[in-house]
Protein backbone atom coordinates (compact mmCIF):
# COMPACT_ATOMS: atom_id res chain seq x y z
CA UNK A 1 -15.73 -2.31 -43.63
CA UNK A 2 -15.14 -5.21 -41.23
CA UNK A 3 -18.20 -6.83 -39.66
CA UNK A 4 -18.53 -8.55 -36.31
CA UNK A 5 -20.37 -11.86 -36.39
CA UNK A 6 -23.12 -12.18 -33.82
CA UNK A 7 -23.12 -15.30 -31.66
CA UNK A 8 -26.84 -15.70 -32.41
CA UNK A 9 -27.71 -16.89 -35.89
CA UNK A 10 -25.96 -15.49 -38.94
CA UNK A 11 -26.60 -11.77 -38.36
CA UNK A 12 -23.66 -9.39 -38.66
CA UNK A 13 -23.08 -5.99 -37.07
CA UNK A 14 -20.88 -3.25 -38.40
CA UNK A 15 -18.72 -1.52 -35.78
CA UNK A 16 -20.92 1.59 -36.10
CA UNK A 17 -24.10 -0.43 -35.49
CA UNK A 18 -22.49 -2.14 -32.50
CA UNK A 19 -21.49 1.25 -31.05
CA UNK A 20 -25.01 2.65 -31.56
CA UNK A 21 -26.54 -0.44 -29.95
CA UNK A 22 -24.21 -0.12 -26.94
CA UNK A 23 -24.95 3.62 -26.59
CA UNK A 24 -28.69 2.91 -26.69
CA UNK A 25 -28.28 0.30 -23.97
CA UNK A 26 -26.32 2.69 -21.72
CA UNK A 27 -28.89 5.44 -22.29
CA UNK A 28 -31.70 3.06 -21.38
CA UNK A 29 -29.94 2.24 -18.08
CA UNK A 30 -29.97 5.86 -16.86
CA UNK A 31 -33.74 6.02 -16.09
CA UNK A 32 -33.49 2.60 -14.41
CA UNK A 33 -30.65 3.84 -12.19
CA UNK A 34 -32.69 6.91 -11.19
CA UNK A 35 -35.68 4.66 -10.40
CA UNK A 36 -33.49 2.38 -8.28
CA UNK A 37 -32.44 5.38 -6.16
CA UNK A 38 -35.71 5.21 -4.25
CA UNK A 39 -35.46 1.46 -3.57
CA UNK A 40 -31.80 0.55 -3.22
CA UNK A 41 -29.14 2.22 -1.10
CA UNK A 42 -26.25 0.48 -2.90
CA UNK A 43 -25.50 -2.30 -5.40
CA UNK A 44 -22.26 -4.28 -5.65
CA UNK A 45 -20.93 -6.65 -8.30
CA UNK A 46 -17.79 -8.74 -8.07
CA UNK A 47 -16.33 -12.16 -7.53
CA UNK A 48 -14.92 -14.30 -4.75
CA UNK A 49 -12.61 -17.31 -4.60
CA UNK A 50 -12.35 -20.03 -1.93
CA UNK A 51 -9.73 -19.51 0.76
CA UNK A 52 -9.21 -23.23 1.52
CA UNK A 53 -8.17 -25.88 -1.00
CA UNK A 54 -8.13 -29.67 -1.01
CA UNK A 55 -10.56 -32.54 -0.63
CA UNK A 56 -14.08 -31.50 0.33
CA UNK A 57 -13.39 -27.86 -0.58
CA UNK A 58 -14.65 -25.62 -3.36
CA UNK A 59 -12.69 -24.42 -6.36
CA UNK A 60 -13.30 -21.85 -9.05
CA UNK A 61 -14.53 -18.28 -9.27
CA UNK A 62 -17.86 -17.15 -7.78
CA UNK A 63 -19.48 -14.12 -9.50
CA UNK A 64 -21.47 -12.27 -6.84
CA UNK A 65 -24.16 -9.60 -6.66
CA UNK A 66 -25.46 -7.84 -3.55
CA UNK A 67 -27.99 -5.07 -2.94
CA UNK A 68 -28.26 -2.94 0.18
CA UNK A 69 -31.42 -1.30 1.50
CA UNK A 70 -31.58 1.41 4.19
CA UNK A 71 -35.04 1.07 5.78
CA UNK A 72 -33.85 2.20 9.24
CA UNK A 73 -31.94 5.32 8.14
CA UNK A 74 -28.41 4.02 8.76
CA UNK A 75 -26.97 6.74 6.51
CA UNK A 76 -28.29 9.37 8.94
CA UNK A 77 -27.01 7.70 12.12
CA UNK A 78 -24.74 10.02 14.07
CA UNK A 79 -23.74 8.30 17.28
CA UNK A 80 -22.16 4.87 17.72
CA UNK A 81 -25.34 3.61 19.40
CA UNK A 82 -27.44 4.78 16.43
CA UNK A 83 -25.05 3.11 13.99
CA UNK A 84 -25.38 -0.19 15.89
CA UNK A 85 -29.17 0.04 16.20
CA UNK A 86 -29.73 1.13 12.57
CA UNK A 87 -28.12 -1.45 10.24
CA UNK A 88 -28.58 -1.64 6.51
CA UNK A 89 -30.29 -4.74 5.11
CA UNK A 90 -28.53 -6.73 2.38
CA UNK A 91 -29.55 -9.50 -0.03
CA UNK A 92 -27.36 -11.22 -2.58
CA UNK A 93 -26.32 -14.27 -4.51
CA UNK A 94 -23.16 -16.00 -5.70
CA UNK A 95 -22.90 -18.44 -8.58
CA UNK A 96 -20.52 -21.40 -8.76
CA UNK A 97 -18.41 -21.82 -11.90
CA UNK A 98 -16.99 -25.25 -11.00
CA UNK A 99 -18.58 -28.66 -10.45
CA UNK A 100 -17.68 -28.71 -6.74
CA UNK A 101 -18.71 -25.09 -6.10
CA UNK A 102 -21.78 -24.08 -4.12
CA UNK A 103 -24.45 -21.62 -5.32
CA UNK A 104 -25.91 -19.35 -2.64
CA UNK A 105 -28.64 -16.79 -1.99
CA UNK A 106 -28.26 -14.83 1.23
CA UNK A 107 -29.46 -11.92 3.30
CA UNK A 108 -28.84 -10.18 6.58
CA UNK A 109 -27.79 -6.98 8.31
CA UNK A 110 -24.71 -4.80 7.65
CA UNK A 111 -22.91 -2.10 9.58
CA UNK A 112 -20.25 0.24 8.22
CA UNK A 113 -17.91 2.83 9.67
CA UNK A 114 -15.88 5.52 7.95
CA UNK A 115 -12.17 5.52 8.77
CA UNK A 116 -11.56 8.62 6.64
CA UNK A 117 -13.55 10.44 3.99
CA UNK A 118 -12.54 7.74 1.47
CA UNK A 119 -11.74 4.56 3.48
CA UNK A 120 -14.40 2.50 5.26
CA UNK A 121 -14.88 -0.86 6.97
CA UNK A 122 -18.00 -2.99 7.06
CA UNK A 123 -19.30 -6.12 8.80
CA UNK A 124 -22.44 -8.16 8.34
CA UNK A 125 -24.32 -11.18 9.67
CA UNK A 126 -27.19 -13.17 8.27
CA UNK A 127 -28.12 -16.46 6.68
CA UNK A 128 -27.50 -18.23 3.38
CA UNK A 129 -29.44 -20.91 1.52
CA UNK A 130 -27.23 -23.13 -0.67
CA UNK A 131 -27.34 -26.08 -3.09
CA UNK A 132 -24.17 -27.82 -1.82
CA UNK A 133 -23.78 -31.33 -0.44
CA UNK A 134 -25.03 -31.91 3.08
CA UNK A 135 -23.11 -35.06 4.01
CA UNK A 136 -20.52 -35.40 1.24
CA UNK A 137 -20.85 -38.98 0.12
CA UNK A 138 -18.90 -39.33 -3.13
CA UNK A 139 -18.69 -35.59 -3.76
CA UNK A 140 -15.45 -33.60 -3.91
CA UNK A 141 -17.26 -30.48 -2.67
CA UNK A 142 -17.67 -29.26 0.90
CA UNK A 143 -19.86 -31.17 3.36
CA UNK A 144 -22.15 -28.54 4.85
CA UNK A 145 -24.54 -30.47 7.14
CA UNK A 146 -27.71 -28.43 6.56
CA UNK A 147 -29.29 -26.35 3.81
CA UNK A 148 -29.50 -23.08 5.80
CA UNK A 149 -26.22 -21.68 7.17
CA UNK A 150 -25.09 -18.65 9.13
CA UNK A 151 -23.18 -16.11 7.03
CA UNK A 152 -20.73 -13.52 8.34
CA UNK A 153 -18.58 -11.15 6.33
CA UNK A 154 -16.14 -8.29 6.74
CA UNK A 155 -14.99 -5.75 4.16
CA UNK A 156 -12.54 -2.88 3.82
CA UNK A 157 -13.16 -0.41 1.05
CA UNK A 158 -12.24 2.77 -0.75
CA UNK A 159 -14.67 5.40 -2.12
CA UNK A 160 -13.62 6.90 -5.44
CA UNK A 161 -16.38 9.52 -5.22
CA UNK A 162 -19.87 9.90 -3.73
CA UNK A 163 -21.17 6.94 -5.76
CA UNK A 164 -18.42 4.46 -6.69
CA UNK A 165 -16.42 2.28 -4.30
CA UNK A 166 -14.25 -0.85 -4.31
CA UNK A 167 -14.09 -3.25 -1.38
CA UNK A 168 -12.07 -6.32 -0.44
CA UNK A 169 -14.23 -8.89 1.33
CA UNK A 170 -13.95 -12.09 3.31
CA UNK A 171 -16.98 -14.22 4.18
CA UNK A 172 -17.63 -17.40 6.11
CA UNK A 173 -20.69 -19.67 6.02
CA UNK A 174 -21.33 -22.56 8.43
CA UNK A 175 -24.01 -23.96 10.73
CA UNK A 176 -22.06 -23.43 13.99
CA UNK A 177 -22.73 -27.07 14.97
CA UNK A 178 -26.47 -26.38 15.32
CA UNK A 179 -27.27 -29.12 12.78
CA UNK A 180 -26.41 -32.80 12.73
CA UNK A 181 -23.76 -33.83 10.26
CA UNK A 182 -20.55 -32.30 8.99
CA UNK A 183 -19.79 -28.59 9.26
CA UNK A 184 -17.19 -28.08 6.52
CA UNK A 185 -18.20 -24.46 6.00
CA UNK A 186 -17.42 -22.12 3.12
CA UNK A 187 -14.83 -19.36 3.35
CA UNK A 188 -14.25 -17.02 0.41
CA UNK A 189 -12.41 -13.76 -0.28
CA UNK A 190 -12.94 -11.35 -3.15
CA UNK A 191 -13.40 -7.88 -4.61
CA UNK A 192 -16.67 -6.00 -5.09
CA UNK A 193 -17.32 -2.85 -7.13
CA UNK A 194 -20.13 -0.83 -5.58
CA UNK A 195 -22.46 1.96 -6.67
CA UNK A 196 -24.21 3.95 -3.92
CA UNK A 197 -27.36 5.79 -4.96
């Protein structure tokens, strides 16, 4: 029987042991998902890429994670006014995979609207904290001017069922000239796979 070599030490796993280990991991996730139902409204995982290229721009892929909370009851909003007054709250992070990329943690408010039973659109505003260059200097990365930036995003998505969805996103981060220094900004587009509890 063929064995798979583990990347840690010299241990080996047979295919059967690997399958049992994976099944145990998936089974352990089920109670955690049920527990998350009371806290989170939705979770999304995906990746974005920079829209602009060239000097003082980012490059690479940015794995992203975002969680949505519904403390105001946005899911129960019926009228347009209620939908506007009852946003969801989001928090997330994106990780740079290149030397001139920028890591971010962010949060804000989100609003969504159903176009059909399956298709939806979404928009959000908030703030992001980043580790990018402020004034450039010798760096090839973006010159962002200040550590805290405004963040806006828009998304269009498709619901596969009551839980799973896929959305295409575009986001922009900048300081809107409220800080001294350059305002290169960050603009990214990507795909996110979501699970709604």
